[in-house]
Coordinates of C-alpha atoms and ligand atoms in Angstrom, one line a residue:
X1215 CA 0.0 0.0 0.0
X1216 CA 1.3 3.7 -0.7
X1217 CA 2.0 5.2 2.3
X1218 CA 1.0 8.1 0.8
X1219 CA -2.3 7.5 0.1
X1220 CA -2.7 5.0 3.6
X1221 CA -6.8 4.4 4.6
X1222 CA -5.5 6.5 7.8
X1223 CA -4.3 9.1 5.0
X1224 CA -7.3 9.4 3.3
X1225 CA -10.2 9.6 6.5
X1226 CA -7.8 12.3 7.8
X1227 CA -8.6 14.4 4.4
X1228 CA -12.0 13.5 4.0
X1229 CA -13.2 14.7 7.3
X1230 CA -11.1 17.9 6.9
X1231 CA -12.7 19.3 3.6
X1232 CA -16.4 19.2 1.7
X1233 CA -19.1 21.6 3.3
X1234 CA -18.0 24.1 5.5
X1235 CA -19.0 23.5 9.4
X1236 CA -19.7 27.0 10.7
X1237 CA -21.2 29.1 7.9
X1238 CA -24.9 29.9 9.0
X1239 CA -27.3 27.6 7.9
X1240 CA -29.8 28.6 5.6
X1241 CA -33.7 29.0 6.6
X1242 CA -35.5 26.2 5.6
X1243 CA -39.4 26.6 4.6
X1244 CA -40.0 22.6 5.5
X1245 CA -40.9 21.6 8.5
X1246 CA -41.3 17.9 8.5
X1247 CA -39.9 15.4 6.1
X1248 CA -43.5 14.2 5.6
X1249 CA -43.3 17.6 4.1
X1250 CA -40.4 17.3 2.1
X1251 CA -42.3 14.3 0.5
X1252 CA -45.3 16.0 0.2
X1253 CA -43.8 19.2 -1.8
X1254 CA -42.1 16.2 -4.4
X1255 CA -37.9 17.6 -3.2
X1256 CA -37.6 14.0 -2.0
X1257 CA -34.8 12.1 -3.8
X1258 CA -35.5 9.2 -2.5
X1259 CA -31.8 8.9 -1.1
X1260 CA -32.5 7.2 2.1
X1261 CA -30.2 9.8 4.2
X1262 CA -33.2 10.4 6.7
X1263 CA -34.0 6.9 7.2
X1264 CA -30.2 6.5 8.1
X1265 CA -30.8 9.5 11.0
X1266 CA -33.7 8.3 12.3
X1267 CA -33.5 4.5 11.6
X1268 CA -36.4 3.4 14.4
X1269 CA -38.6 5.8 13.4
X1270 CA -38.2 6.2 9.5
X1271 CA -38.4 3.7 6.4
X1272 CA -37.8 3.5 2.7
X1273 CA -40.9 2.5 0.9
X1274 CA -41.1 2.3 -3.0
X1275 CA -44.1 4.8 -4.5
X1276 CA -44.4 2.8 -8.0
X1277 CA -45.0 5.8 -9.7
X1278 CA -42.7 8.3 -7.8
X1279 CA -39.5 6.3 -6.3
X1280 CA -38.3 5.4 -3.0
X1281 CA -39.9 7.6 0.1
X1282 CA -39.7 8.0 3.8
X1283 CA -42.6 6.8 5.9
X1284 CA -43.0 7.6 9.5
X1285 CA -42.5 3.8 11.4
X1286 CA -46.7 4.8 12.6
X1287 CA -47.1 5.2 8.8
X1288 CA -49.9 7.6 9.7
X1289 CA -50.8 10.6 7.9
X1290 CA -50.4 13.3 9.8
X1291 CA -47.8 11.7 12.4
X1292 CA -46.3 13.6 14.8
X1293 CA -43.1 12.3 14.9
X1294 CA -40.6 14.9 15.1
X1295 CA -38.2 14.2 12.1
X1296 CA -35.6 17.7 12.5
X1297 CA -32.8 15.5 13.0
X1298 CA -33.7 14.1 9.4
X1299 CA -34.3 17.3 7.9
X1300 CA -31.1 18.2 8.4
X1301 CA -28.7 16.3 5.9
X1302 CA -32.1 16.0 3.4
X1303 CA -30.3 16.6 -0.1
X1304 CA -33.7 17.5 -1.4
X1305 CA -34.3 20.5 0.8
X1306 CA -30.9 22.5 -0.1
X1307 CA -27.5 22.0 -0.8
X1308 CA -24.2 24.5 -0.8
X1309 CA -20.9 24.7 -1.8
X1310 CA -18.6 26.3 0.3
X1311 CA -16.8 29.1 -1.9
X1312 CA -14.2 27.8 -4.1
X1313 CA -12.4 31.1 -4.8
X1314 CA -9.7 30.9 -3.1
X1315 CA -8.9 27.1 -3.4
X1316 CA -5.9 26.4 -5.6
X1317 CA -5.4 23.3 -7.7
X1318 CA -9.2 23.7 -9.2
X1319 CA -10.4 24.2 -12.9
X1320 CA -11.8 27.7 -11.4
X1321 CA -13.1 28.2 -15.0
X1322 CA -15.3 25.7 -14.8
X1323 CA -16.4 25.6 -11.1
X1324 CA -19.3 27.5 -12.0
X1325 CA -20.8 25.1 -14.3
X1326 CA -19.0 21.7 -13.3
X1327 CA -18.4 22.3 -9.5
X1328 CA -14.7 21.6 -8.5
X1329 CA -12.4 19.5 -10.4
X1330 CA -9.0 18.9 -10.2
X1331 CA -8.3 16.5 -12.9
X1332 CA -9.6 14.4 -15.2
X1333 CA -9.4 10.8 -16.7
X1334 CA -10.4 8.8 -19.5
X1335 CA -10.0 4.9 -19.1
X1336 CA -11.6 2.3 -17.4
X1337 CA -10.8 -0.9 -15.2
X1338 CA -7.9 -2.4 -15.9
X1339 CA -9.4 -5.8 -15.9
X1340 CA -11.5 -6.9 -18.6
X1341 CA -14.3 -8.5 -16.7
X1342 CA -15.1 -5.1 -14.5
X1343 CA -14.7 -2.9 -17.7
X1344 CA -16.9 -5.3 -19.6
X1345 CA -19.7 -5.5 -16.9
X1346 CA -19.6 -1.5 -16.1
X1347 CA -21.6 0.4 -17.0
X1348 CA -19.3 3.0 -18.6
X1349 CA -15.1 1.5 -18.1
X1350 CA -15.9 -0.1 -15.4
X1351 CA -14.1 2.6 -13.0
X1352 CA -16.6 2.8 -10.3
X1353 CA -16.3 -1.1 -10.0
X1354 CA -12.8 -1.1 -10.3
X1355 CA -11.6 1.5 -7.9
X1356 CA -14.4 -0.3 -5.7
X1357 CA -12.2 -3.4 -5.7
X1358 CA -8.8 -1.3 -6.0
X1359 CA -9.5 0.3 -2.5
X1360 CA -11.0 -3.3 -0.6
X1361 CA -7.4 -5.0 -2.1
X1362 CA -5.1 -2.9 -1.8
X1363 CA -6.2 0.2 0.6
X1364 CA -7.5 -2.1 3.6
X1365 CA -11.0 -0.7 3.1
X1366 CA -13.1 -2.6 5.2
X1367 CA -16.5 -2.6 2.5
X1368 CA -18.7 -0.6 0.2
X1369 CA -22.0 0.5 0.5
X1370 CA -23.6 0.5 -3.0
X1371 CA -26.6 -0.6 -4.7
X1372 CA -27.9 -3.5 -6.7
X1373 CA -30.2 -5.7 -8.1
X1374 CA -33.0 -7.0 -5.6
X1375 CA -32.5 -10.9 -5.7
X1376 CA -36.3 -11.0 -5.1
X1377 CA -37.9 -8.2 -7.4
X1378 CA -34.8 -7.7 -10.0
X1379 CA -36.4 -4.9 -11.3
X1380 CA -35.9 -2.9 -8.6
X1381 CA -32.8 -2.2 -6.2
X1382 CA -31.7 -2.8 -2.6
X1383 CA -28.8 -1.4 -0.9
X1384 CA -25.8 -3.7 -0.5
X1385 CA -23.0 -3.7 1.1
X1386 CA -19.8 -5.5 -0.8
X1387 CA -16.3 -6.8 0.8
X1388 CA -15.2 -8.8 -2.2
X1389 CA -14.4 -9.0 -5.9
X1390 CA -17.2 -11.2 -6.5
X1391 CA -19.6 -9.3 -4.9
X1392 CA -18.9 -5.6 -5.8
X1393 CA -18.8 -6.9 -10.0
X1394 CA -22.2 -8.5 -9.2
X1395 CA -23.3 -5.2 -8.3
X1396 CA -21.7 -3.0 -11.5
X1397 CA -23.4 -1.2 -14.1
X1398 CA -26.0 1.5 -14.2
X1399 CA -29.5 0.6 -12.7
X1400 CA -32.0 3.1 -14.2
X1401 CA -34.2 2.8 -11.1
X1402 CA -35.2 4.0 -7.7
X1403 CA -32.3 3.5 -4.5
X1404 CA -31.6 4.7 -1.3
X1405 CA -28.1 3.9 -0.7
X1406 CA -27.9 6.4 2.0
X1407 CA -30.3 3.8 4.6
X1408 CA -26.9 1.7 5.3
X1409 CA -24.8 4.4 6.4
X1410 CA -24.5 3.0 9.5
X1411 CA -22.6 0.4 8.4
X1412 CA -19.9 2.7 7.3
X1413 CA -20.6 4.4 10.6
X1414 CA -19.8 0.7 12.5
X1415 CA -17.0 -0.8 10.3
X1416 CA -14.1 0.3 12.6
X1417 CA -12.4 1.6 9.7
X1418 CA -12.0 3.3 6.0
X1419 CA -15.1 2.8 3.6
X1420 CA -16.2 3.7 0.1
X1421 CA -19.8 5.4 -0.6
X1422 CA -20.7 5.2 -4.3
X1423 CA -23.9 6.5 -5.4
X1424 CA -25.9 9.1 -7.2
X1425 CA -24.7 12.5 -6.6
X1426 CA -28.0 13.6 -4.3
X1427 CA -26.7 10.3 -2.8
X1428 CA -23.3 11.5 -2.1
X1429 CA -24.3 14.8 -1.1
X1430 CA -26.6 13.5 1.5
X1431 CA -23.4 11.3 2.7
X1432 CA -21.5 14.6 3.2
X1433 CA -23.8 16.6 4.8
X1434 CA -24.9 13.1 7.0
X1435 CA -20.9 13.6 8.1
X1436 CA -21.3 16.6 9.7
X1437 CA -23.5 15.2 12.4
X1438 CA -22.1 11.5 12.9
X1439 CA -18.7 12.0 14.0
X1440 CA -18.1 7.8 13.3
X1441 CA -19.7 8.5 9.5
X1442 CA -17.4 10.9 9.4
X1443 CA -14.3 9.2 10.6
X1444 CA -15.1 5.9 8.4
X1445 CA -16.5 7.4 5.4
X1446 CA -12.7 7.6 3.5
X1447 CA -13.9 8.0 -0.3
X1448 CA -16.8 8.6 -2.1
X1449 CA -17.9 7.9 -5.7
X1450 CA -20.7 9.8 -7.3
X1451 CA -21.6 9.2 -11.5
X1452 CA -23.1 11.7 -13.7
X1453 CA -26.9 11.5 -13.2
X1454 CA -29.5 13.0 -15.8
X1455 CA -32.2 12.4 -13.1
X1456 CA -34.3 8.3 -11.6
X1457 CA -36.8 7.4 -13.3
X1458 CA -39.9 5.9 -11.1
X1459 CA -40.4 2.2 -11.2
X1460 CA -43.8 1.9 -13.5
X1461 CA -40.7 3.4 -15.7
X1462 CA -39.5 0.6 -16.0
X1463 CA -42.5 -1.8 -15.8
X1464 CA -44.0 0.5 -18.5
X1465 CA -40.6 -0.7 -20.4
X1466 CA -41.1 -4.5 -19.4
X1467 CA -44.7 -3.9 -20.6
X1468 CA -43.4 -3.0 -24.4
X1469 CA -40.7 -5.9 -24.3
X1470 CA -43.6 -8.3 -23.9
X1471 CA -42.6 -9.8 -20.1
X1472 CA -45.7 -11.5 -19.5
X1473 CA -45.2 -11.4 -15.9
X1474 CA -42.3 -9.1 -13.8
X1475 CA -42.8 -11.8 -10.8
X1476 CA -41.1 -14.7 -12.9
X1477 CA -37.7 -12.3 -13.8
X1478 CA -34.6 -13.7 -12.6
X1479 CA -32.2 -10.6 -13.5
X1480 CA -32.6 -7.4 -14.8
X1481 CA -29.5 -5.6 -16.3
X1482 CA -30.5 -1.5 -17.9
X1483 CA -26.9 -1.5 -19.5
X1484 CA -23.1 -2.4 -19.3
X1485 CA -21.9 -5.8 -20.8
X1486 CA -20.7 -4.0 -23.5
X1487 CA -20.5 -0.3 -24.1
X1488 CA -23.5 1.4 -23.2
X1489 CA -24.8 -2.3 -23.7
X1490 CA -28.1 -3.1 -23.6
X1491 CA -31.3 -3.1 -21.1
X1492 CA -31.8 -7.1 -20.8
X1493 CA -34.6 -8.9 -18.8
X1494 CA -34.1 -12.5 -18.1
X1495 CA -37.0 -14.5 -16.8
X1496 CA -37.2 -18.1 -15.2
X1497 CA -37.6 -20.7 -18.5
X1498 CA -34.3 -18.7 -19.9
X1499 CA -36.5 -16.1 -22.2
X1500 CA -34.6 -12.7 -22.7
X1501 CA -35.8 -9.3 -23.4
X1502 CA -34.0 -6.5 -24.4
X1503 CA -33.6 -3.3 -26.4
X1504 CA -30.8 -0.6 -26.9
X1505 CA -29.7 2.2 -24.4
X1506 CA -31.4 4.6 -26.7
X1507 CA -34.5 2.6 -26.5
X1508 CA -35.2 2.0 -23.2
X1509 CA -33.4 5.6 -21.4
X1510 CA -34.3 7.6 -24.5
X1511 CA -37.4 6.8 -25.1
X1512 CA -39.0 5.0 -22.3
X1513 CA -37.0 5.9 -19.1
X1514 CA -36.0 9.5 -19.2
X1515 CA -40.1 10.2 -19.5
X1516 CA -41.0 8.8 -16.0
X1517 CA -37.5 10.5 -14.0
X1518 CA -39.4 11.9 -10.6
X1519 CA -39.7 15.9 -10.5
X1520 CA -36.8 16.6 -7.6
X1521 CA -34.3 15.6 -10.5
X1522 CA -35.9 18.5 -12.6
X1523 CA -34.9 21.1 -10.2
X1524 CA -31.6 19.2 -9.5
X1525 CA -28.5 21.4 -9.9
X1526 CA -25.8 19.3 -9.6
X1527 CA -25.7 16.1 -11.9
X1528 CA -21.9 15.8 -11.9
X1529 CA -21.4 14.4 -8.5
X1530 CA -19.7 18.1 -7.3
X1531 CA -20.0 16.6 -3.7
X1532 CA -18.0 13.8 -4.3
X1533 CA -14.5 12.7 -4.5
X1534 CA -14.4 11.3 -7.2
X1535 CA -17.2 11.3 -9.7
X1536 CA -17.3 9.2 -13.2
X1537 CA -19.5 9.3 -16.7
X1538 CA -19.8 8.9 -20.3
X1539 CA -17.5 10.2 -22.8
X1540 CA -20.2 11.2 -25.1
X1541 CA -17.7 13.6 -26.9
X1542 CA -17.1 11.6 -29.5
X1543 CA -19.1 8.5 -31.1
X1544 CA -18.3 4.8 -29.6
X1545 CA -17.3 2.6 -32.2
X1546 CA -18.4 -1.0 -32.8
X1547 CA -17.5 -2.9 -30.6
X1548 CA -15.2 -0.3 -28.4
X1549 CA -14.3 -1.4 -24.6
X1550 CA -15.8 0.8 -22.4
X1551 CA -14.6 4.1 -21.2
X1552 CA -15.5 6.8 -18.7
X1553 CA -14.6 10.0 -18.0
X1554 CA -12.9 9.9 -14.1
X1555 CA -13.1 13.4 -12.6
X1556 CA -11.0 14.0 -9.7
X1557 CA -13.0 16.6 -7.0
X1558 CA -11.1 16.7 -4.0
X1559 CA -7.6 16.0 -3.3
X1560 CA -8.1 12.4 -1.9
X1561 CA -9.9 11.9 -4.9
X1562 CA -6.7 12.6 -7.1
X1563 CA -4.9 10.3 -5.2
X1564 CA -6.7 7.7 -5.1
X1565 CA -7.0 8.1 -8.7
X1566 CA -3.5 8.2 -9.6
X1567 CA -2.7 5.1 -6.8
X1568 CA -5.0 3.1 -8.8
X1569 CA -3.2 3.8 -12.2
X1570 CA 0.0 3.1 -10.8
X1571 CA -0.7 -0.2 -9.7
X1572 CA -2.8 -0.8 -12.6
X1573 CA -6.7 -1.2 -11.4
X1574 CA -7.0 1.8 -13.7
X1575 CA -6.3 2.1 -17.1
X1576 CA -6.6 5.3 -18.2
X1577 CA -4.9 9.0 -19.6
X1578 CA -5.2 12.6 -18.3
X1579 CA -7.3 14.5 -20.9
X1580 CA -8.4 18.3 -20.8
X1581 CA -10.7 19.3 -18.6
X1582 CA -12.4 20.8 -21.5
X1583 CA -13.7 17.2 -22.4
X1584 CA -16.1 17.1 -19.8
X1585 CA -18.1 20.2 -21.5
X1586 CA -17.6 18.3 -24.6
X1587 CA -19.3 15.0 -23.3
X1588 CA -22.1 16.3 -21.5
X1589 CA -23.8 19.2 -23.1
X1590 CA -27.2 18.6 -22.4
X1591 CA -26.0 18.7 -18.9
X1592 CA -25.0 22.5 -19.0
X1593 CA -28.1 23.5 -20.8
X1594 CA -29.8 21.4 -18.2
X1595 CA -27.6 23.7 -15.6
X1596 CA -29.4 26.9 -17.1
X1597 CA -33.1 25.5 -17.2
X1598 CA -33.6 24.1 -14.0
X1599 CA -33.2 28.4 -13.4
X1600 CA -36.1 28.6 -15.3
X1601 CA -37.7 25.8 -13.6
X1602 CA -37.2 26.8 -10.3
X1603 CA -38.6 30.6 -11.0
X1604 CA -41.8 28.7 -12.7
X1605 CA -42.4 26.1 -9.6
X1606 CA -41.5 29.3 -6.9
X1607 CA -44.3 32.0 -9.2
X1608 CA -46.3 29.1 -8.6
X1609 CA -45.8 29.0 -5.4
X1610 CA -44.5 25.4 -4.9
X1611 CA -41.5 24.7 -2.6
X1612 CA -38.1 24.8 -4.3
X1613 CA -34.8 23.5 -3.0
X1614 CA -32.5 26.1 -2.0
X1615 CA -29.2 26.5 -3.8
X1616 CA -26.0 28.2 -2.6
X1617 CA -22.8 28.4 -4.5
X1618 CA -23.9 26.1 -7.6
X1619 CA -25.0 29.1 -10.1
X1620 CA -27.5 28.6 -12.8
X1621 CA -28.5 32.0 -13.9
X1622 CA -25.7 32.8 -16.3
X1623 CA -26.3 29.6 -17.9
X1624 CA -30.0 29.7 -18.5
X1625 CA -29.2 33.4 -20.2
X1626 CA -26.1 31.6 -22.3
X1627 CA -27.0 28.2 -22.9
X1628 CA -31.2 27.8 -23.1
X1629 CA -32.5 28.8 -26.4
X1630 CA -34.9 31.6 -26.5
X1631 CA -38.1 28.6 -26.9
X1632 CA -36.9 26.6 -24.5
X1633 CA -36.2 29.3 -22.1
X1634 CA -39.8 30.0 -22.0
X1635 CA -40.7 26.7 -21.9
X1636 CA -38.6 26.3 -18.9
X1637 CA -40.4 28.6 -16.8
X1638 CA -43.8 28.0 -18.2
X1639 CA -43.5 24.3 -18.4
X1640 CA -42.2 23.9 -14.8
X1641 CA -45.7 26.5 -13.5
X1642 CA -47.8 23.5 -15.4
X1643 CA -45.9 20.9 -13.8
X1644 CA -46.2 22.4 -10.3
X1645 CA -50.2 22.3 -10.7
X1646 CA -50.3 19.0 -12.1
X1647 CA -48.4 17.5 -9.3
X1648 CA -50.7 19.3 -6.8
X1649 CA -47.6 21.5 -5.1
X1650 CA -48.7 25.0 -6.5
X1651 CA -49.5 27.5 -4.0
X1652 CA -48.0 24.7 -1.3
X1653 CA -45.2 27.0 0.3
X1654 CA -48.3 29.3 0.4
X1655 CA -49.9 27.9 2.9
Ligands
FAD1020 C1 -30.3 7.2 -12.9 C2 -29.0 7.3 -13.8 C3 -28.8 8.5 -14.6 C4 -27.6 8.6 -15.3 N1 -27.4 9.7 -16.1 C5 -26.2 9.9 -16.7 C6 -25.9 11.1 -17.4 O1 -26.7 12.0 -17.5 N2 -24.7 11.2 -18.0 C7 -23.8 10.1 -18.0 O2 -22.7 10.3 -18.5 N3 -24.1 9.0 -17.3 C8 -25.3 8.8 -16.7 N4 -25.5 7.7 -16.0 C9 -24.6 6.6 -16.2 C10 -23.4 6.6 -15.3 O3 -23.0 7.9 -14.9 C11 -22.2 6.1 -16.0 O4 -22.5 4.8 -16.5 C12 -21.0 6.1 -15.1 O5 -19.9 6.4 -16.0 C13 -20.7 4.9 -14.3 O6 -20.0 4.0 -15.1 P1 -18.9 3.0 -14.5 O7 -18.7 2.0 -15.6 O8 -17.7 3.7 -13.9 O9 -19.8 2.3 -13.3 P2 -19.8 0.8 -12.8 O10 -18.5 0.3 -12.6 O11 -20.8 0.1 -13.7 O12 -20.5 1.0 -11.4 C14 -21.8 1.6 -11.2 C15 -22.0 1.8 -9.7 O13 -23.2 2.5 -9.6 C16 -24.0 1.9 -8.6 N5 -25.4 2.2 -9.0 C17 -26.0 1.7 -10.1 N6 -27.2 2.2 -10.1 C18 -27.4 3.0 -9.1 C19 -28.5 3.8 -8.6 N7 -29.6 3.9 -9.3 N8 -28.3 4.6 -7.5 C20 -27.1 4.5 -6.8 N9 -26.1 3.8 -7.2 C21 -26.2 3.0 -8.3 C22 -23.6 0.5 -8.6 O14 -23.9 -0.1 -7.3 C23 -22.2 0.5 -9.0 O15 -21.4 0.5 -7.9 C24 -26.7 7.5 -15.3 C25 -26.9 6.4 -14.4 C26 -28.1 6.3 -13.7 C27 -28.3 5.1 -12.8

């Protein structure tokens, strides 16, 4: 093991950095996270069910995602969840201010949120970058940090063995187990509800998840001073947004599965690059249809309304956070590739450790790719501005946002149409979900 880049190393620097401990927290409007729910900012993470584990529980909403319930599961509980409230992702979320940080890309903080270098490659090893999603180098730093960092597991998400259409939080130790767990699930999770196993493990752990997931993780930290000791590294991916579950039962539906019960696996992509959403049921029948098929035109339809006012779909809370390429057109056949963005010092050198000793394969490349790759995420960037003045002229609850800017952006990058449409679209949206006129009241 480096010594440079020793578990001890890394929890030292992770707990030192991230969100800032004393700036003054901001107001917040919600009360209750029965309220959170009911204004549609949950996420579905699973952060509040970690903070208050007797009293809250993750319960899949077929046609929303995963959401708290009160243990009483009574409308109208009492139960006092603040202590929940308080690391909810979907609520707020703020950067501390990067100005005066060196060793950033401070030309694209605004846009990006901090990076410090970037990556293209994958897992070294053929099976991970095969099976993952993009290379593979979520999986493979996964493995990396259990082999040769002394990690003690990673809390992640997969398939559930009984309902493989949804997912359950896992926690993996091995090999075996964390490339049973790669690739892109398409779906509701709450990795966030076993924190406390990072919390308990006696020593350094990974977090990979979405990047609400990650930045409920973080703010989690703050208040568990175990979380914060154990929790060494953190993976986010790029996320356009989750789609609901009757997402992809609506997507089952137009493969012809005659019945979700009888499914043995369901994979929405990797094995292969993107690779393909495949259904296998019980007599060996498979189902499947391209990337573009089932995200494009299927999944990115049902992806729950807190992602529409999401400002940070690059994993800006995390140490590390990986995506797609999309910069340039994957050839037949092409191994799999990501783009590896290093956010945080540990990050960088956990990167680099893993190239070194080969986990990672994979070049330094201009930070100028990551624009490149994912331009429909920087338009995105400018109208959730719009969407957040529509929903708040409305008057429906908004998260609140501080230090991730979206104004310029929405002037720069959102088309005249679409501008309006951002605005316009989002008021509509607000009364068909029933929130308009909520924070009203
Ligand atoms: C909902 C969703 C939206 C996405 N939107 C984008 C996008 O806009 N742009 C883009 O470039 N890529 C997007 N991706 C894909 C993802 O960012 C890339 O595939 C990324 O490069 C990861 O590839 P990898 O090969 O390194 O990961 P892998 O090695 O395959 O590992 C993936 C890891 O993610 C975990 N995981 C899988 N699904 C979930 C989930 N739903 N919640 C929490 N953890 C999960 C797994 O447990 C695994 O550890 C999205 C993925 C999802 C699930």
């Amino acid at each position: 093991m480096p010594g440079y880049l020793s578990p001890g190393r890394l929890v030292t620097i992770a707990s030192t950095r991230l969100v800032p401990r004393a700036t003054k927290p901001m107001k917040r409007a919600l009360k209750s996270i029965q309220e959170v729910v009911d204004s549609k900012l949950c996420s579905g993470c699973g952060a509040c069910a970690y903070m208050q584990t007797t009293e809250i529980r993750m319960v899949n909403v077929l046609d929303e995602g995963l959401r708290p319930v009160t243990a009483e599961d009574t409308p109208g509980s009492t139960i006092d969840t603040s202590e929940a409230l308080k690391v909810c992702p979907g609520v707020e979320l703020e950067h501390p201010d990067f100005a005066h940080q060196e060793s950033i890309e401070h030309d694209l903080v605004d846009a990006w949120g901090p990076i410090r270098a970037i990556w293209e490659g994958g897992a070294s090893e053929g099976q991970i970058r095969f099976a993952g999603s993009s290379g593979g180098a979520a999986s493979a730093l996964a493995v990396y940090v259990l082999e040769h960092l002394d990690f003690r597991l990673v809390v992640h998400v997969g398939a559930d063995p009984d309902a493989p259409y949804t997912n359950r939080t896992v926690v993996s130790r091995t090999r075996e187990e964390v490339l049973r767990r790669s690739g892109s699930r398409y779906a509701p999770a709450s990795p966030c509800e076993l924190l406390n196993l990072i919390e308990d493990a006696g020593g350094p752990c990974l977090f990979i998840g979405k990047p609400c997931d990650v930045a409920a993780a973080q703010k989690a930290r703050r208040y568990r001073p175990n979380l914060d000791r154990n929790l060494a590294l953190t993976v986010a991916f790029f996320c356009a947004g989750t789609p609901s579950t009757n997402g992809t039962l609506e997507l089952l539906q137009s493969l012809g599965v005659p019945d979700v019960d009888d499914l043995i696996e369901v994979r929405y992509r990797g094995n292969g690059w993107p690779g393909d959403f495949v259904a296998k049921a019980g007599k060996g029948e498979e189902y499947s249809c391209t990337y573009d098929q089932s995200w494009g035109e299927v999944l990115s339809k049902h992806v729950q309304w807190r992602c529409k006012l999401c400002l940070d779909h690059t994993g800006e809370f995390a140490d590390i956070a990986v995506g797609d390429p999309w910069y340039r057109t994957i050839q037949e056949g092409e191994m799999g590739s990501s783009l590896i963005v290093a956010r945080t010092d540990v990050g960088k050198r956990c990167i680099e450790s893993a190239i070194k000793d080969d986990a990672l394969t994979a070049s330094a490349v201009s930070p100028d790719l990551l624009p490149k790759s994912q331009p429909n995420l920087l338009r995105t960037r400018g109208e959730v501005w719009g969407r957040l003045l529509g929903a708040r002229l409305s008057g429906a609850p908004t998260p609140r946002y501080r230090g991730l800017p979206s104004f310029g952006f929405w002037l720069s990058e959102v088309p005249v149409p679409r501008k309006v449409r951002s605005i316009l679209g989002s008021m509509r949206r607000c009364v068909r979900e029933g929130i308009a006129f909520k924070s009203m009241f």
